[in-house]
Short mmCIF file of N, CA and C in Angstrom, two decimals:
data_model
loop_
_atom_site.label_atom_id
_atom_site.label_comp_id
_atom_site.label_asym_id
_atom_site.label_seq_id
_atom_site.Cartn_x
_atom_site.Cartn_y
_atom_site.Cartn_z
N MET R 1 32.71 6.17 -11.81
CA MET R 1 32.43 5.04 -10.93
C MET R 1 32.82 3.75 -11.67
N ASN R 2 33.45 2.89 -10.95
CA ASN R 2 33.85 1.59 -11.48
C ASN R 2 32.61 0.80 -11.88
N MET R 3 32.66 0.13 -13.02
CA MET R 3 31.51 -0.63 -13.54
C MET R 3 31.09 -1.73 -12.56
N PHE R 4 32.03 -2.39 -11.92
CA PHE R 4 31.70 -3.46 -10.99
C PHE R 4 31.02 -2.92 -9.73
N VAL R 5 31.46 -1.78 -9.27
CA VAL R 5 30.83 -1.14 -8.11
C VAL R 5 29.39 -0.74 -8.46
N TYR R 6 29.22 -0.17 -9.65
CA TYR R 6 27.90 0.23 -10.12
C TYR R 6 26.95 -0.98 -10.19
N LEU R 7 27.43 -2.07 -10.79
CA LEU R 7 26.60 -3.27 -10.92
C LEU R 7 26.26 -3.87 -9.56
N LYS R 8 27.22 -3.87 -8.65
CA LYS R 8 26.98 -4.39 -7.30
C LYS R 8 25.93 -3.56 -6.57
N GLU R 9 26.06 -2.23 -6.68
CA GLU R 9 25.09 -1.33 -6.05
C GLU R 9 23.70 -1.50 -6.66
N ARG R 10 23.64 -1.62 -7.96
CA ARG R 10 22.37 -1.81 -8.66
C ARG R 10 21.70 -3.12 -8.24
N THR R 11 22.49 -4.18 -8.14
CA THR R 11 21.97 -5.48 -7.70
C THR R 11 21.44 -5.39 -6.27
N ARG R 12 22.18 -4.70 -5.40
CA ARG R 12 21.75 -4.53 -4.01
C ARG R 12 20.43 -3.77 -3.94
N ARG R 13 20.30 -2.69 -4.73
CA ARG R 13 19.06 -1.91 -4.75
C ARG R 13 17.89 -2.73 -5.26
N LYS R 14 18.11 -3.53 -6.29
CA LYS R 14 17.03 -4.35 -6.85
C LYS R 14 16.57 -5.39 -5.84
N LYS R 15 17.48 -5.97 -5.08
CA LYS R 15 17.10 -6.93 -4.03
C LYS R 15 16.31 -6.23 -2.94
N ALA R 16 16.75 -5.04 -2.56
CA ALA R 16 16.02 -4.27 -1.54
C ALA R 16 14.63 -3.90 -2.05
N ALA R 17 14.53 -3.51 -3.31
CA ALA R 17 13.24 -3.14 -3.89
C ALA R 17 12.31 -4.35 -3.92
N GLN R 18 12.83 -5.52 -4.26
CA GLN R 18 12.02 -6.74 -4.29
C GLN R 18 11.53 -7.08 -2.88
N ALA R 19 12.40 -6.94 -1.88
CA ALA R 19 12.00 -7.21 -0.50
C ALA R 19 10.90 -6.23 -0.05
N LEU R 20 11.01 -4.98 -0.46
CA LEU R 20 9.97 -4.00 -0.12
C LEU R 20 8.66 -4.32 -0.82
N TYR R 21 8.75 -4.76 -2.07
CA TYR R 21 7.53 -5.18 -2.77
C TYR R 21 6.86 -6.32 -2.01
N GLU R 22 7.64 -7.31 -1.60
CA GLU R 22 7.08 -8.46 -0.88
C GLU R 22 6.45 -8.03 0.44
N LEU R 23 7.06 -7.07 1.11
CA LEU R 23 6.49 -6.53 2.35
C LEU R 23 5.12 -5.90 2.08
N ALA R 24 5.03 -5.05 1.05
CA ALA R 24 3.76 -4.39 0.72
C ALA R 24 2.71 -5.42 0.29
N ALA R 25 3.12 -6.40 -0.53
CA ALA R 25 2.19 -7.41 -1.02
C ALA R 25 1.66 -8.27 0.13
N GLU R 26 2.53 -8.65 1.04
CA GLU R 26 2.09 -9.47 2.18
C GLU R 26 1.09 -8.70 3.05
N GLN R 27 1.38 -7.44 3.31
CA GLN R 27 0.48 -6.63 4.13
C GLN R 27 -0.86 -6.45 3.43
N ALA R 28 -0.83 -6.26 2.11
CA ALA R 28 -2.06 -6.04 1.34
C ALA R 28 -2.98 -7.25 1.39
N LEU R 29 -2.43 -8.42 1.67
CA LEU R 29 -3.24 -9.65 1.71
C LEU R 29 -3.75 -9.99 3.11
N SER R 30 -3.50 -9.11 4.07
CA SER R 30 -3.99 -9.37 5.43
C SER R 30 -5.49 -9.64 5.41
N ARG R 31 -5.91 -10.74 6.00
CA ARG R 31 -7.32 -11.13 6.01
C ARG R 31 -8.20 -10.07 6.69
N HIS R 32 -7.62 -9.29 7.56
CA HIS R 32 -8.38 -8.28 8.29
C HIS R 32 -9.09 -7.31 7.34
N PHE R 33 -8.42 -6.90 6.28
CA PHE R 33 -9.02 -5.94 5.34
C PHE R 33 -10.29 -6.51 4.70
N TYR R 34 -10.24 -7.77 4.37
CA TYR R 34 -11.33 -8.40 3.61
C TYR R 34 -12.43 -8.94 4.54
N ALA R 35 -12.03 -9.49 5.67
CA ALA R 35 -13.01 -10.09 6.58
C ALA R 35 -13.65 -9.07 7.51
N ARG R 36 -12.90 -8.04 7.92
CA ARG R 36 -13.42 -7.11 8.92
C ARG R 36 -13.72 -5.72 8.35
N TRP R 37 -12.92 -5.26 7.40
CA TRP R 37 -13.06 -3.89 6.92
C TRP R 37 -13.72 -3.80 5.55
N GLN R 38 -14.38 -4.83 5.14
CA GLN R 38 -15.27 -4.85 3.97
C GLN R 38 -14.60 -4.51 2.64
N VAL R 39 -13.28 -4.71 2.53
CA VAL R 39 -12.63 -4.56 1.23
C VAL R 39 -13.06 -5.75 0.39
N PRO R 40 -13.47 -5.54 -0.85
CA PRO R 40 -13.91 -6.67 -1.68
C PRO R 40 -12.76 -7.68 -1.87
N ASP R 41 -13.02 -8.93 -1.59
CA ASP R 41 -12.00 -9.97 -1.75
C ASP R 41 -12.05 -10.47 -3.20
N THR R 42 -11.64 -9.58 -4.09
CA THR R 42 -11.66 -9.82 -5.54
C THR R 42 -10.30 -9.39 -6.09
N PHE R 43 -10.08 -9.65 -7.36
CA PHE R 43 -8.84 -9.18 -8.00
C PHE R 43 -8.72 -7.66 -7.84
N ASP R 44 -9.81 -6.94 -8.09
CA ASP R 44 -9.78 -5.47 -7.98
C ASP R 44 -9.51 -5.02 -6.54
N GLY R 45 -10.18 -5.65 -5.57
CA GLY R 45 -9.98 -5.29 -4.18
C GLY R 45 -8.55 -5.53 -3.73
N ARG R 46 -8.00 -6.65 -4.13
CA ARG R 46 -6.61 -6.97 -3.77
C ARG R 46 -5.64 -6.03 -4.48
N PHE R 47 -5.94 -5.68 -5.73
CA PHE R 47 -5.11 -4.71 -6.44
C PHE R 47 -5.13 -3.37 -5.70
N GLU R 48 -6.30 -2.93 -5.28
CA GLU R 48 -6.39 -1.65 -4.57
C GLU R 48 -5.59 -1.66 -3.27
N MET R 49 -5.64 -2.78 -2.54
CA MET R 49 -4.88 -2.85 -1.29
C MET R 49 -3.37 -2.90 -1.58
N LEU R 50 -2.98 -3.58 -2.64
CA LEU R 50 -1.57 -3.60 -3.02
C LEU R 50 -1.11 -2.20 -3.39
N ILE R 51 -1.90 -1.50 -4.18
CA ILE R 51 -1.54 -0.14 -4.59
C ILE R 51 -1.46 0.79 -3.37
N LEU R 52 -2.40 0.67 -2.45
CA LEU R 52 -2.38 1.50 -1.24
C LEU R 52 -1.09 1.27 -0.45
N HIS R 53 -0.73 0.01 -0.21
CA HIS R 53 0.47 -0.28 0.57
C HIS R 53 1.74 0.04 -0.21
N ALA R 54 1.71 -0.18 -1.52
CA ALA R 54 2.86 0.19 -2.35
C ALA R 54 3.05 1.71 -2.31
N PHE R 55 1.97 2.46 -2.37
CA PHE R 55 2.06 3.91 -2.28
C PHE R 55 2.72 4.32 -0.96
N LEU R 56 2.31 3.70 0.14
CA LEU R 56 2.87 4.07 1.45
C LEU R 56 4.38 3.82 1.51
N VAL R 57 4.83 2.70 0.93
CA VAL R 57 6.27 2.42 0.86
C VAL R 57 6.95 3.43 -0.05
N TRP R 58 6.38 3.65 -1.22
CA TRP R 58 6.93 4.57 -2.21
C TRP R 58 7.05 5.99 -1.62
N ARG R 59 6.02 6.41 -0.91
CA ARG R 59 6.02 7.74 -0.27
C ARG R 59 7.16 7.85 0.74
N ARG R 60 7.35 6.79 1.52
CA ARG R 60 8.42 6.78 2.52
C ARG R 60 9.79 6.88 1.84
N LEU R 61 9.98 6.14 0.76
CA LEU R 61 11.27 6.13 0.07
C LEU R 61 11.58 7.48 -0.56
N LYS R 62 10.56 8.15 -1.07
CA LYS R 62 10.76 9.43 -1.76
C LYS R 62 11.30 10.51 -0.81
N ASP R 63 11.13 10.30 0.50
CA ASP R 63 11.62 11.26 1.49
C ASP R 63 13.11 11.10 1.79
N GLU R 64 13.76 10.14 1.17
CA GLU R 64 15.15 9.81 1.50
C GLU R 64 16.18 10.39 0.53
N GLY R 65 15.87 11.47 -0.12
CA GLY R 65 16.83 12.10 -1.02
C GLY R 65 17.04 11.30 -2.29
N ALA R 66 18.19 11.52 -2.93
CA ALA R 66 18.48 10.90 -4.23
C ALA R 66 18.53 9.38 -4.14
N ALA R 67 19.18 8.85 -3.11
CA ALA R 67 19.27 7.39 -2.96
C ALA R 67 17.89 6.78 -2.74
N GLY R 68 17.07 7.43 -1.96
CA GLY R 68 15.71 6.95 -1.72
C GLY R 68 14.86 7.02 -2.97
N GLN R 69 15.04 8.05 -3.75
CA GLN R 69 14.28 8.18 -4.99
C GLN R 69 14.68 7.12 -6.00
N GLN R 70 15.98 6.76 -6.02
CA GLN R 70 16.41 5.67 -6.89
C GLN R 70 15.79 4.36 -6.45
N LEU R 71 15.80 4.12 -5.13
CA LEU R 71 15.19 2.90 -4.59
C LEU R 71 13.68 2.91 -4.84
N ALA R 72 13.04 4.08 -4.74
CA ALA R 72 11.61 4.19 -5.02
C ALA R 72 11.32 3.79 -6.47
N GLN R 73 12.18 4.19 -7.39
CA GLN R 73 11.99 3.81 -8.79
C GLN R 73 12.17 2.31 -8.97
N ASP R 74 13.18 1.74 -8.31
CA ASP R 74 13.39 0.28 -8.39
C ASP R 74 12.21 -0.47 -7.77
N PHE R 75 11.65 0.08 -6.70
CA PHE R 75 10.48 -0.51 -6.06
C PHE R 75 9.29 -0.47 -7.02
N PHE R 76 9.08 0.67 -7.66
CA PHE R 76 8.00 0.82 -8.64
C PHE R 76 8.17 -0.21 -9.76
N ASP R 77 9.40 -0.36 -10.24
CA ASP R 77 9.68 -1.34 -11.30
C ASP R 77 9.38 -2.76 -10.83
N ALA R 78 9.79 -3.10 -9.60
CA ALA R 78 9.53 -4.44 -9.06
C ALA R 78 8.03 -4.68 -8.95
N LEU R 79 7.29 -3.68 -8.51
CA LEU R 79 5.83 -3.77 -8.40
C LEU R 79 5.21 -4.11 -9.75
N PHE R 80 5.61 -3.40 -10.78
CA PHE R 80 4.96 -3.62 -12.07
C PHE R 80 5.51 -4.82 -12.83
N ILE R 81 6.69 -5.27 -12.50
CA ILE R 81 7.16 -6.56 -13.04
C ILE R 81 6.27 -7.67 -12.49
N GLN R 82 5.95 -7.58 -11.20
CA GLN R 82 5.08 -8.60 -10.59
C GLN R 82 3.65 -8.50 -11.13
N ILE R 83 3.16 -7.30 -11.33
CA ILE R 83 1.83 -7.14 -11.90
C ILE R 83 1.78 -7.73 -13.30
N ASP R 84 2.83 -7.50 -14.09
CA ASP R 84 2.94 -8.10 -15.43
C ASP R 84 2.84 -9.63 -15.33
N ARG R 85 3.60 -10.22 -14.40
CA ARG R 85 3.57 -11.68 -14.21
C ARG R 85 2.18 -12.16 -13.81
N THR R 86 1.56 -11.43 -12.91
CA THR R 86 0.23 -11.82 -12.45
C THR R 86 -0.78 -11.80 -13.59
N LEU R 87 -0.73 -10.78 -14.41
CA LEU R 87 -1.65 -10.71 -15.55
C LEU R 87 -1.44 -11.88 -16.50
N ARG R 88 -0.19 -12.25 -16.74
CA ARG R 88 0.10 -13.38 -17.62
C ARG R 88 -0.41 -14.68 -17.01
N GLU R 89 -0.25 -14.83 -15.68
CA GLU R 89 -0.75 -16.02 -15.00
C GLU R 89 -2.28 -16.09 -15.06
N ARG R 90 -2.94 -14.95 -15.12
CA ARG R 90 -4.40 -14.91 -15.20
C ARG R 90 -4.90 -15.13 -16.62
N GLY R 91 -3.97 -15.33 -17.56
CA GLY R 91 -4.37 -15.67 -18.91
C GLY R 91 -4.46 -14.51 -19.88
N ILE R 92 -4.02 -13.33 -19.48
CA ILE R 92 -4.00 -12.20 -20.41
C ILE R 92 -2.90 -12.48 -21.44
N GLY R 93 -3.20 -12.33 -22.70
CA GLY R 93 -2.25 -12.63 -23.76
C GLY R 93 -1.12 -11.62 -23.85
N ASP R 94 -0.06 -12.01 -24.56
CA ASP R 94 1.12 -11.16 -24.71
C ASP R 94 0.79 -9.78 -25.28
N LEU R 95 -0.17 -9.72 -26.16
CA LEU R 95 -0.53 -8.43 -26.76
C LEU R 95 -1.36 -7.56 -25.82
N GLY R 96 -2.10 -8.18 -24.91
CA GLY R 96 -2.95 -7.42 -23.99
C GLY R 96 -2.25 -6.95 -22.72
N VAL R 97 -1.18 -7.64 -22.33
CA VAL R 97 -0.50 -7.31 -21.07
C VAL R 97 0.00 -5.88 -21.04
N PRO R 98 0.73 -5.39 -22.06
CA PRO R 98 1.23 -4.01 -21.99
C PRO R 98 0.11 -2.98 -21.81
N ARG R 99 -1.01 -3.19 -22.46
CA ARG R 99 -2.15 -2.26 -22.33
C ARG R 99 -2.67 -2.27 -20.89
N HIS R 100 -2.82 -3.47 -20.31
CA HIS R 100 -3.30 -3.58 -18.94
C HIS R 100 -2.29 -2.96 -17.96
N VAL R 101 -1.02 -3.22 -18.16
CA VAL R 101 0.01 -2.66 -17.28
C VAL R 101 0.00 -1.14 -17.36
N LYS R 102 -0.13 -0.61 -18.56
CA LYS R 102 -0.19 0.84 -18.72
C LYS R 102 -1.38 1.43 -17.97
N THR R 103 -2.53 0.78 -18.06
CA THR R 103 -3.73 1.23 -17.35
C THR R 103 -3.49 1.18 -15.84
N MET R 104 -2.85 0.11 -15.37
CA MET R 104 -2.58 -0.03 -13.93
C MET R 104 -1.55 0.99 -13.45
N MET R 105 -0.58 1.32 -14.30
CA MET R 105 0.39 2.37 -13.93
C MET R 105 -0.32 3.72 -13.78
N LYS R 106 -1.24 4.00 -14.68
CA LYS R 106 -2.02 5.24 -14.56
C LYS R 106 -2.85 5.22 -13.28
N ALA R 107 -3.40 4.05 -12.96
CA ALA R 107 -4.18 3.92 -11.72
C ALA R 107 -3.29 4.20 -10.52
N PHE R 108 -2.08 3.65 -10.52
CA PHE R 108 -1.16 3.91 -9.40
C PHE R 108 -0.88 5.40 -9.28
N LYS R 109 -0.58 6.03 -10.41
CA LYS R 109 -0.24 7.45 -10.40
C LYS R 109 -1.41 8.29 -9.85
N GLY R 110 -2.61 8.00 -10.31
CA GLY R 110 -3.78 8.74 -9.84
C GLY R 110 -4.05 8.53 -8.36
N ARG R 111 -3.95 7.28 -7.93
CA ARG R 111 -4.19 6.99 -6.52
C ARG R 111 -3.09 7.58 -5.65
N ALA R 112 -1.84 7.49 -6.11
CA ALA R 112 -0.73 8.05 -5.35
C ALA R 112 -0.93 9.55 -5.15
N LEU R 113 -1.36 10.23 -6.19
CA LEU R 113 -1.62 11.67 -6.07
C LEU R 113 -2.73 11.94 -5.07
N ALA R 114 -3.83 11.20 -5.17
CA ALA R 114 -4.96 11.41 -4.26
C ALA R 114 -4.57 11.10 -2.81
N TYR R 115 -3.87 9.98 -2.60
CA TYR R 115 -3.46 9.62 -1.24
C TYR R 115 -2.42 10.60 -0.69
N ASP R 116 -1.50 11.05 -1.55
CA ASP R 116 -0.47 11.98 -1.12
C ASP R 116 -1.09 13.30 -0.68
N VAL R 117 -2.01 13.82 -1.49
CA VAL R 117 -2.69 15.07 -1.13
C VAL R 117 -3.44 14.89 0.19
N ALA R 118 -4.09 13.74 0.34
CA ALA R 118 -4.88 13.49 1.55
C ALA R 118 -4.01 13.40 2.80
N LEU R 119 -2.79 12.91 2.65
CA LEU R 119 -1.92 12.73 3.82
C LEU R 119 -1.05 13.94 4.12
N CYS R 120 -0.99 14.89 3.20
CA CYS R 120 -0.18 16.09 3.44
C CYS R 120 -0.83 16.96 4.51
N ALA R 121 0.00 17.58 5.30
CA ALA R 121 -0.49 18.44 6.38
C ALA R 121 -1.32 19.58 5.80
N GLY R 122 -2.39 19.88 6.47
CA GLY R 122 -3.23 21.00 6.07
C GLY R 122 -4.21 20.68 4.95
N SER R 123 -4.25 19.44 4.51
CA SER R 123 -5.19 19.12 3.44
C SER R 123 -6.59 18.92 4.00
N ASP R 124 -7.53 18.79 3.13
CA ASP R 124 -8.92 18.55 3.49
C ASP R 124 -9.01 17.27 4.31
N PRO R 125 -9.54 17.30 5.54
CA PRO R 125 -9.59 16.10 6.37
C PRO R 125 -10.46 14.99 5.78
N LEU R 126 -11.33 15.33 4.86
CA LEU R 126 -12.17 14.32 4.23
C LEU R 126 -11.53 13.73 2.97
N ALA R 127 -10.38 14.24 2.57
CA ALA R 127 -9.75 13.81 1.32
C ALA R 127 -9.38 12.32 1.35
N LEU R 128 -8.81 11.86 2.46
CA LEU R 128 -8.44 10.44 2.54
C LEU R 128 -9.69 9.57 2.51
N ARG R 129 -10.70 9.97 3.23
CA ARG R 129 -11.96 9.23 3.25
C ARG R 129 -12.53 9.11 1.82
N LYS R 130 -12.54 10.24 1.11
CA LYS R 130 -13.06 10.25 -0.26
C LYS R 130 -12.21 9.37 -1.18
N ALA R 131 -10.89 9.45 -1.03
CA ALA R 131 -9.99 8.64 -1.87
C ALA R 131 -10.19 7.15 -1.61
N LEU R 132 -10.36 6.77 -0.35
CA LEU R 132 -10.58 5.35 -0.04
C LEU R 132 -11.93 4.87 -0.56
N ILE R 133 -12.96 5.68 -0.42
CA ILE R 133 -14.28 5.29 -0.95
C ILE R 133 -14.21 5.11 -2.46
N ARG R 134 -13.58 6.05 -3.13
CA ARG R 134 -13.51 6.03 -4.59
C ARG R 134 -12.65 4.86 -5.10
N ASN R 135 -11.57 4.56 -4.43
CA ASN R 135 -10.63 3.57 -4.94
C ASN R 135 -10.81 2.20 -4.32
N VAL R 136 -10.60 2.08 -3.03
CA VAL R 136 -10.66 0.77 -2.37
C VAL R 136 -12.07 0.20 -2.41
N TYR R 137 -13.06 1.04 -2.16
CA TYR R 137 -14.44 0.55 -2.09
C TYR R 137 -15.27 0.93 -3.32
N GLY R 138 -14.63 1.39 -4.38
CA GLY R 138 -15.32 1.94 -5.53
C GLY R 138 -16.26 1.00 -6.26
N THR R 139 -16.02 -0.31 -6.17
CA THR R 139 -16.84 -1.26 -6.92
C THR R 139 -17.97 -1.85 -6.09
N VAL R 140 -18.08 -1.44 -4.84
CA VAL R 140 -19.13 -1.98 -3.96
C VAL R 140 -19.80 -0.83 -3.21
N VAL R 141 -20.80 -1.17 -2.46
CA VAL R 141 -21.45 -0.19 -1.60
C VAL R 141 -20.42 0.26 -0.55
N PRO R 142 -20.29 1.56 -0.33
CA PRO R 142 -19.31 2.03 0.66
C PRO R 142 -19.52 1.35 2.02
N PRO R 143 -18.43 1.16 2.76
CA PRO R 143 -18.53 0.48 4.05
C PRO R 143 -19.22 1.37 5.09
N ARG R 144 -19.55 0.75 6.21
CA ARG R 144 -20.11 1.51 7.32
C ARG R 144 -19.12 2.59 7.75
N ASP R 145 -19.63 3.67 8.30
CA ASP R 145 -18.79 4.80 8.70
C ASP R 145 -17.67 4.39 9.65
N GLU R 146 -17.99 3.52 10.61
CA GLU R 146 -16.95 3.13 11.58
C GLU R 146 -15.83 2.32 10.92
N VAL R 147 -16.18 1.52 9.92
CA VAL R 147 -15.17 0.75 9.19
C VAL R 147 -14.29 1.70 8.38
N LEU R 148 -14.90 2.64 7.71
CA LEU R 148 -14.14 3.61 6.93
C LEU R 148 -13.23 4.46 7.84
N ALA R 149 -13.73 4.83 9.00
CA ALA R 149 -12.92 5.59 9.95
C ALA R 149 -11.71 4.78 10.41
N GLN R 150 -11.92 3.47 10.63
CA GLN R 150 -10.80 2.62 11.04
C GLN R 150 -9.77 2.49 9.92
N MET R 151 -10.25 2.37 8.67
CA MET R 151 -9.33 2.28 7.54
C MET R 151 -8.52 3.57 7.42
N CYS R 152 -9.17 4.72 7.59
CA CYS R 152 -8.47 6.00 7.54
C CYS R 152 -7.40 6.08 8.63
N ARG R 153 -7.77 5.71 9.86
CA ARG R 153 -6.81 5.72 10.96
C ARG R 153 -5.63 4.80 10.66
N TYR R 154 -5.92 3.64 10.09
CA TYR R 154 -4.87 2.68 9.75
C TYR R 154 -3.89 3.28 8.73
N VAL R 155 -4.41 3.91 7.68
CA VAL R 155 -3.55 4.49 6.64
C VAL R 155 -2.68 5.60 7.24
N ILE R 156 -3.27 6.44 8.06
CA ILE R 156 -2.51 7.52 8.71
C ILE R 156 -1.46 6.93 9.64
N GLN R 157 -1.84 5.90 10.40
CA GLN R 157 -0.88 5.25 11.29
C GLN R 157 0.28 4.64 10.49
N CYS R 158 -0.03 4.00 9.37
CA CYS R 158 1.03 3.43 8.52
C CYS R 158 1.98 4.52 8.05
N ASP R 159 1.42 5.61 7.57
CA ASP R 159 2.24 6.71 7.06
C ASP R 159 3.16 7.24 8.15
N MET R 160 2.62 7.45 9.33
CA MET R 160 3.42 7.97 10.45
C MET R 160 4.46 6.95 10.92
N THR R 161 4.07 5.70 11.01
CA THR R 161 4.96 4.65 11.48
C THR R 161 6.12 4.43 10.51
N LEU R 162 5.81 4.35 9.23
CA LEU R 162 6.86 4.11 8.24
C LEU R 162 7.87 5.25 8.18
N LYS R 163 7.40 6.48 8.41
CA LYS R 163 8.31 7.63 8.39
C LYS R 163 9.39 7.51 9.46
N GLY R 164 9.06 6.88 10.57
CA GLY R 164 10.01 6.79 11.67
C GLY R 164 10.88 5.55 11.66
N GLN R 165 10.80 4.75 10.62
CA GLN R 165 11.52 3.47 10.60
C GLN R 165 12.67 3.47 9.60
N ARG R 166 13.72 2.79 9.98
CA ARG R 166 14.82 2.55 9.04
C ARG R 166 14.55 1.26 8.27
N ARG R 167 14.10 0.24 9.00
CA ARG R 167 13.71 -1.03 8.39
C ARG R 167 12.18 -1.06 8.45
N LEU R 168 11.54 -1.03 7.29
CA LEU R 168 10.10 -0.83 7.24
C LEU R 168 9.32 -2.05 7.70
N VAL R 169 8.36 -1.79 8.58
CA VAL R 169 7.42 -2.80 9.07
C VAL R 169 6.07 -2.11 9.20
N PHE R 170 5.06 -2.71 8.59
CA PHE R 170 3.71 -2.14 8.69
C PHE R 170 3.09 -2.48 10.04
N PRO R 171 2.31 -1.55 10.60
CA PRO R 171 1.52 -1.90 11.79
C PRO R 171 0.40 -2.85 11.39
N GLU R 172 -0.04 -3.66 12.31
CA GLU R 172 -1.14 -4.59 12.03
C GLU R 172 -2.47 -3.83 12.03
N PRO R 173 -3.34 -4.13 11.07
CA PRO R 173 -4.67 -3.51 11.11
C PRO R 173 -5.45 -4.07 12.29
N GLN R 174 -6.07 -3.19 13.04
CA GLN R 174 -6.84 -3.62 14.21
C GLN R 174 -8.12 -2.82 14.29
N ASP R 175 -9.15 -3.48 14.79
CA ASP R 175 -10.41 -2.78 15.02
C ASP R 175 -10.26 -1.88 16.23
N GLU R 176 -10.86 -0.69 16.14
CA GLU R 176 -10.91 0.21 17.29
C GLU R 176 -11.81 -0.42 18.33
N LYS R 177 -11.33 -0.47 19.52
CA LYS R 177 -12.15 -1.03 20.59
C LYS R 177 -12.69 0.13 21.42
N GLU R 178 -13.94 -0.02 21.80
CA GLU R 178 -14.52 0.99 22.66
C GLU R 178 -13.83 0.94 24.01
N ASP R 179 -13.87 2.04 24.73
CA ASP R 179 -13.24 2.08 26.04
C ASP R 179 -13.95 1.07 26.93
N THR R 180 -13.25 0.01 27.23
CA THR R 180 -13.85 -1.07 28.02
C THR R 180 -13.09 -1.24 29.32
N ALA R 181 -13.10 -0.21 30.12
CA ALA R 181 -12.45 -0.29 31.43
C ALA R 181 -13.17 -1.34 32.27
N LYS R 182 -12.40 -2.09 33.01
CA LYS R 182 -13.00 -3.12 33.86
C LYS R 182 -13.75 -2.46 35.01
N ILE R 183 -14.89 -2.98 35.30
CA ILE R 183 -15.71 -2.46 36.40
C ILE R 183 -15.62 -3.46 37.54
N ASP R 184 -15.22 -2.96 38.69
CA ASP R 184 -15.15 -3.88 39.84
C ASP R 184 -16.53 -4.04 40.47
N ASP R 185 -16.61 -4.82 41.51
CA ASP R 185 -17.89 -5.14 42.15
C ASP R 185 -18.63 -3.90 42.66
N ALA R 186 -17.92 -2.86 43.01
CA ALA R 186 -18.57 -1.66 43.55
C ALA R 186 -19.02 -0.72 42.44
N GLY R 187 -18.80 -1.12 41.17
CA GLY R 187 -19.23 -0.27 40.06
C GLY R 187 -18.23 0.81 39.72
N MET R 188 -17.04 0.74 40.29
CA MET R 188 -16.00 1.74 40.04
C MET R 188 -15.08 1.24 38.93
N ALA R 189 -14.61 2.15 38.12
CA ALA R 189 -13.64 1.77 37.08
C ALA R 189 -12.37 1.30 37.75
N ALA R 190 -11.85 0.18 37.28
CA ALA R 190 -10.62 -0.38 37.87
C ALA R 190 -9.40 0.31 37.32
#
């Protein structure tokens, strides 16, 4: 392969990986998670939501063969370059950053495994619920059952939606609404 073609392709992949990182990061900051679904609005809570959304993107990319796996690796690299920057901005010293990044990489790997097992067909239906309680809500009292059920539905919906897309877009998190059929004057469902 020509060196210039290789460099051009590599640059294109890195730009795509950065755009995917920004997509996951933006979705992870949706106010809905923190205001409605009881995710702690802390550094840890935001990290957990970033890791969850990054996992969903990473999982989608891994299904695309060799090219997708290369892009998944570039996405992973972009994610941890940004985490490195964030730690430095938070005042972690040069000597402490690599240790923190290594710990966070292990956290990603563990969560990715737990979420992947939970989303695979035929797995324990409670696995996703347990993974979310342990990771997303691990530092606080677990959320109400209906909130946790909505978070589970959202993660499954994201996984299914992303699988069917060429250009990735996350669905918006929404509260489940009870069946509220309009009742007309005669008491009949409209």
